[in-house]
CSV table of C-alpha atoms in Angstrom, one decimal:
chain,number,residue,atom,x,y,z
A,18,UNK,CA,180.5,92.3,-38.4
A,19,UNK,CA,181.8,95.3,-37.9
A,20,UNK,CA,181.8,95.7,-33.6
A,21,UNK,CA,182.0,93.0,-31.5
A,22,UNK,CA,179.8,93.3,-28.0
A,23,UNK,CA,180.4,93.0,-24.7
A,24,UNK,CA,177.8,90.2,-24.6
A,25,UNK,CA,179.2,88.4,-27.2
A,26,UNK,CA,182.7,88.2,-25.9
A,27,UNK,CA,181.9,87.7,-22.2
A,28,UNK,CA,180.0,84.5,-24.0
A,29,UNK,CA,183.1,83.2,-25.9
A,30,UNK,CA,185.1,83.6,-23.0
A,31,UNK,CA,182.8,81.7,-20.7
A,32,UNK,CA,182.4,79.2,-23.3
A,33,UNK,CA,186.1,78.4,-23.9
A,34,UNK,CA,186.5,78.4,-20.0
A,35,UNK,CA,183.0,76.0,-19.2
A,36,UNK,CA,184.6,74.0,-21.7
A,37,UNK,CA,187.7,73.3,-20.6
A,38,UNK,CA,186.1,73.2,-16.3
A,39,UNK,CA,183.6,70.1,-18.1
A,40,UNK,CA,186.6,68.2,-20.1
A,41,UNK,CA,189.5,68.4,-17.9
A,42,UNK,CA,188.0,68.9,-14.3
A,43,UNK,CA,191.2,67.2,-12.3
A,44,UNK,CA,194.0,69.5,-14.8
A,45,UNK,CA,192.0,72.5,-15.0
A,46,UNK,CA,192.7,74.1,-11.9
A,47,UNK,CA,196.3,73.3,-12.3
A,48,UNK,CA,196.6,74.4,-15.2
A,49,UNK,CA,194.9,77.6,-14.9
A,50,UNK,CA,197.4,78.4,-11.7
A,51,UNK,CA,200.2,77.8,-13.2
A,52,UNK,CA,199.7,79.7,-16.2
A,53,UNK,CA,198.4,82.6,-14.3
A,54,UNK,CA,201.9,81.6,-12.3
A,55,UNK,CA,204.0,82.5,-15.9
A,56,UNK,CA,201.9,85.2,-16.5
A,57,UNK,CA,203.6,87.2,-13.0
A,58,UNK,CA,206.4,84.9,-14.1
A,59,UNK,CA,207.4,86.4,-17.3
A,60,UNK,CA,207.3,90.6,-17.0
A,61,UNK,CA,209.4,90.1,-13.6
A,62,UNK,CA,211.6,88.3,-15.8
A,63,UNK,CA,212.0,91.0,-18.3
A,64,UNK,CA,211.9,93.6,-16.2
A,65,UNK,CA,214.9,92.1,-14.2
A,66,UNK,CA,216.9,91.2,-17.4
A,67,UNK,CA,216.3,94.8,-18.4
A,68,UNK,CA,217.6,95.9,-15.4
A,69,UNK,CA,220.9,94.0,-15.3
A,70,UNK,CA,221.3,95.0,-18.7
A,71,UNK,CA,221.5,98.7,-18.4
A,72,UNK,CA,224.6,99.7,-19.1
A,73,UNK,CA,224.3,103.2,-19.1
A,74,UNK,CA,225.6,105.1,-15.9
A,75,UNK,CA,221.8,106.0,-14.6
A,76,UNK,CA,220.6,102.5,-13.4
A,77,UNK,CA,216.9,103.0,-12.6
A,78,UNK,CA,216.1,102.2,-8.8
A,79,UNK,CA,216.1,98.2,-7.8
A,80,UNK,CA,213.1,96.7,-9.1
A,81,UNK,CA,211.5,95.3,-6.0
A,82,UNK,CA,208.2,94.7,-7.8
A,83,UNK,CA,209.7,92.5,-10.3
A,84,UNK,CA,211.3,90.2,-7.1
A,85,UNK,CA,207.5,90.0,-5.5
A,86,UNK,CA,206.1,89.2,-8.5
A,87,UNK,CA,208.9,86.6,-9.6
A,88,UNK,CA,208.2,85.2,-6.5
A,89,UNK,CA,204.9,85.0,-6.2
A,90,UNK,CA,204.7,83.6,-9.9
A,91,UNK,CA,207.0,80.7,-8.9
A,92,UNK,CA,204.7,79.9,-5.8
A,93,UNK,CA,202.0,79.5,-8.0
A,94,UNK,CA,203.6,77.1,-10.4
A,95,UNK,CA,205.5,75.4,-7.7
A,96,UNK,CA,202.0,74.8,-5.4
A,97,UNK,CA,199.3,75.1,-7.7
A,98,UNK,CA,197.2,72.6,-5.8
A,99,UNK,CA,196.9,74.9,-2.8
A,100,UNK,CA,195.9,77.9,-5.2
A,101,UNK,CA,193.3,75.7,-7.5
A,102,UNK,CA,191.1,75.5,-4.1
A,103,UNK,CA,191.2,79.2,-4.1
A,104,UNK,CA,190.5,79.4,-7.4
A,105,UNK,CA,187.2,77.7,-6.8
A,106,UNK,CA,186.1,80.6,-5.1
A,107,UNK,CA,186.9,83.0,-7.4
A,108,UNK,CA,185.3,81.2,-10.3
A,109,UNK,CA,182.2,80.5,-8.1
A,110,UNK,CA,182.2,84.5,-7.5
A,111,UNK,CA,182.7,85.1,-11.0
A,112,UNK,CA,179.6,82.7,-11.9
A,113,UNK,CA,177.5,84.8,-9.2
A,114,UNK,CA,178.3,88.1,-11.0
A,115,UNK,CA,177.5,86.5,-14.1
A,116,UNK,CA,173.9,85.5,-13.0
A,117,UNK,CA,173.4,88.5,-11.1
A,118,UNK,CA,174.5,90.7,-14.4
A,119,UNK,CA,172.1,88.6,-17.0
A,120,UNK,CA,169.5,89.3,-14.4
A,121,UNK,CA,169.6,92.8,-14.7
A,122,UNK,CA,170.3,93.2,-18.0
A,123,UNK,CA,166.7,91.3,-18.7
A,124,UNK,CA,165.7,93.4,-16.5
A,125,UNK,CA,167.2,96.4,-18.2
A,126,UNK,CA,165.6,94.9,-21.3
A,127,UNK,CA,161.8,95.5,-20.3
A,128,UNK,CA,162.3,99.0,-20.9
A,129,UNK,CA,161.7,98.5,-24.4
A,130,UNK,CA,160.3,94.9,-24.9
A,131,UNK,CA,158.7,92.7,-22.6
A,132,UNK,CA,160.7,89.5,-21.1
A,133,UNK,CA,158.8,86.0,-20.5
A,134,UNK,CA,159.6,84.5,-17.0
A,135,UNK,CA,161.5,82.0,-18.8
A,136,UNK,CA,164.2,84.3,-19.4
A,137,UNK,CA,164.7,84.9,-16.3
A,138,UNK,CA,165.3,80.7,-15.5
A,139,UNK,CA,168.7,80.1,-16.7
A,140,UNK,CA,170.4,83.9,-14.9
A,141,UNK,CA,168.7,82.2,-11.6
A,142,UNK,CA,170.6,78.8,-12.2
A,143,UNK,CA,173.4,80.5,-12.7
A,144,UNK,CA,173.3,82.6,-9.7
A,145,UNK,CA,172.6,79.2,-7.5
A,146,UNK,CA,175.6,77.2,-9.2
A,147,UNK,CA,178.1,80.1,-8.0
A,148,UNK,CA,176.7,80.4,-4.8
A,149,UNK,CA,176.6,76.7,-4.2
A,150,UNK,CA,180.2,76.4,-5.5
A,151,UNK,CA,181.3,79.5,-2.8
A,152,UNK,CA,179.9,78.1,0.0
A,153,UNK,CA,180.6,73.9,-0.6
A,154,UNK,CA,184.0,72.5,1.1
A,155,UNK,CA,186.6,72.8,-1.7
A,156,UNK,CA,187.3,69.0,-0.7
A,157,UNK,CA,185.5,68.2,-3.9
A,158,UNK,CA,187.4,70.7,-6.6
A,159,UNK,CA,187.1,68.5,-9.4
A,160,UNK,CA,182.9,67.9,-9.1
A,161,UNK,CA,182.8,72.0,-8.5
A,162,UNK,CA,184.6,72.5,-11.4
A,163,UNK,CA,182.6,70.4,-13.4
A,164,UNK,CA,179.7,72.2,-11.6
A,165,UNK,CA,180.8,75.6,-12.6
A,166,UNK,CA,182.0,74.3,-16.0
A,167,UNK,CA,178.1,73.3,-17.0
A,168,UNK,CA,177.3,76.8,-15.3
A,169,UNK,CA,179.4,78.7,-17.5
A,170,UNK,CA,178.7,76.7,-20.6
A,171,UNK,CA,174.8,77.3,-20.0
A,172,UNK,CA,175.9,81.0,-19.5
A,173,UNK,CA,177.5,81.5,-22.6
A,174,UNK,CA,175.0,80.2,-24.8
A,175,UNK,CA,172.0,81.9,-22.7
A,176,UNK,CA,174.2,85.5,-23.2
A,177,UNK,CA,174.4,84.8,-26.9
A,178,UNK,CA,170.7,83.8,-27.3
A,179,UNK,CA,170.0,87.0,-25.3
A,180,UNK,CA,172.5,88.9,-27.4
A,181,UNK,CA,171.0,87.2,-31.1
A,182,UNK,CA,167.5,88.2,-29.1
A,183,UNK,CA,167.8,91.2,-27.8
A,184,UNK,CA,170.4,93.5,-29.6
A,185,UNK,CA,168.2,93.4,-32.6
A,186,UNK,CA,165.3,94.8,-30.9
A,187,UNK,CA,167.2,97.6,-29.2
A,188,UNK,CA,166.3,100.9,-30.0
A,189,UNK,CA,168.8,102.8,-31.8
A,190,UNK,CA,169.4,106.2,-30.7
A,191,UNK,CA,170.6,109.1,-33.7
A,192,UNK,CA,172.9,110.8,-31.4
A,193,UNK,CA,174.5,108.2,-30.3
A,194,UNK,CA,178.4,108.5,-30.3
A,195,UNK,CA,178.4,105.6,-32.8
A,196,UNK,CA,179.2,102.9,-29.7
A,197,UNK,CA,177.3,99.7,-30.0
A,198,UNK,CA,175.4,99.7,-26.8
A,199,UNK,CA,174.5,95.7,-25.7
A,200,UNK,CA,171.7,95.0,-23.3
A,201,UNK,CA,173.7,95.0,-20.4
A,202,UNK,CA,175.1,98.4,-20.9
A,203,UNK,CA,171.5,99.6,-21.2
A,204,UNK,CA,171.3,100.8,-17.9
A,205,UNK,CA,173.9,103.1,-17.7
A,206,UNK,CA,172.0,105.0,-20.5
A,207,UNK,CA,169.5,106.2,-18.0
């Protein structure tokens, strides 16, 4: 395989992440704060450590960046429980933009092929899952993410049906620049 799509990875990644959503809905949204928490955590902590450590006479300015982010990494380990809910949303939007994008990429596909209804099915339940999970109390995190995890499981393996479907039907064009154009980036070929 010599390139890997856009389709294809946004499917592993949504696969990996519906997994762990279905399997550990209570830990998940923990989990994922706090290591979004080490991930601000860790550069503020290098960058500081650089900073003290310059020994040479031309000490680069304060790094005030590396104190917000410190900071704001340590409030997300310390209270990940109030950032999970948040989360919720976020996931939820990203699950909207996900049905909304196979949507028009089937769309997109038309141009050269024609696309059953039933294509169209499984973008649509998407798009209803992350709009149910953005607008339902976040008093029940662990049933949305279980919601959301199904949603992004079904999304993965619809994008890499579509991909295995689709991409081999694609035209190819001679004088291309040698980029591997999936069906979503079809459009911007217009």
């Amino acid at each position: 395989m010599k390139r890997l799509s856009y389709s294809f990875l946004r499917a592993i990644c949504a696969l990996v992440i519906g997994l762990i959503l279905v399997l550990f809905p209570n830990e998940a949204g923990d989990y994922f704060v706090i290591t979004i928490g080490v991930v601000f955590l860790i550069p503020s902590l290098i960058s500081l450590v650089a900073y003290f450590a310059e020994r040479s006479g031309l000490r680069p300015p304060f790094p005030l960046l590396a104190i917000g982010s410190l900071l704001f990494g340590l409030w997300l380990i310390i209270m990940p429980g109030f950032f999970a809910d948040f989360l919720t949303y976020v996931l939820g939007f990203i699950l909207t933009m996900g049905g909304v994008q196979q949507i028009a990429s089937l769309m997109s596909a038309r141009r050269w092929m024609p696309v059953p209804f039933g294509f169209y099915v499984v973008p649509i339940l998407i798009l209803l899952a992350g709009l149910f999970s953005l607008f339902n109390p976040v008093g029940v995190r662990s049933t949305l993410f279980i919601v959301i995890g199904v949603s992004a499981i079904i999304y993965a393996c619809s994008e890499l049906f579509n991909w295995v479907k689709f991409t081999r039907r694609r035209p190819h064009d001679p004088s291309s620049t040698g980029r591997d154009i999936d069906v979503s980036d079809a459009e911007v070929l217009e």
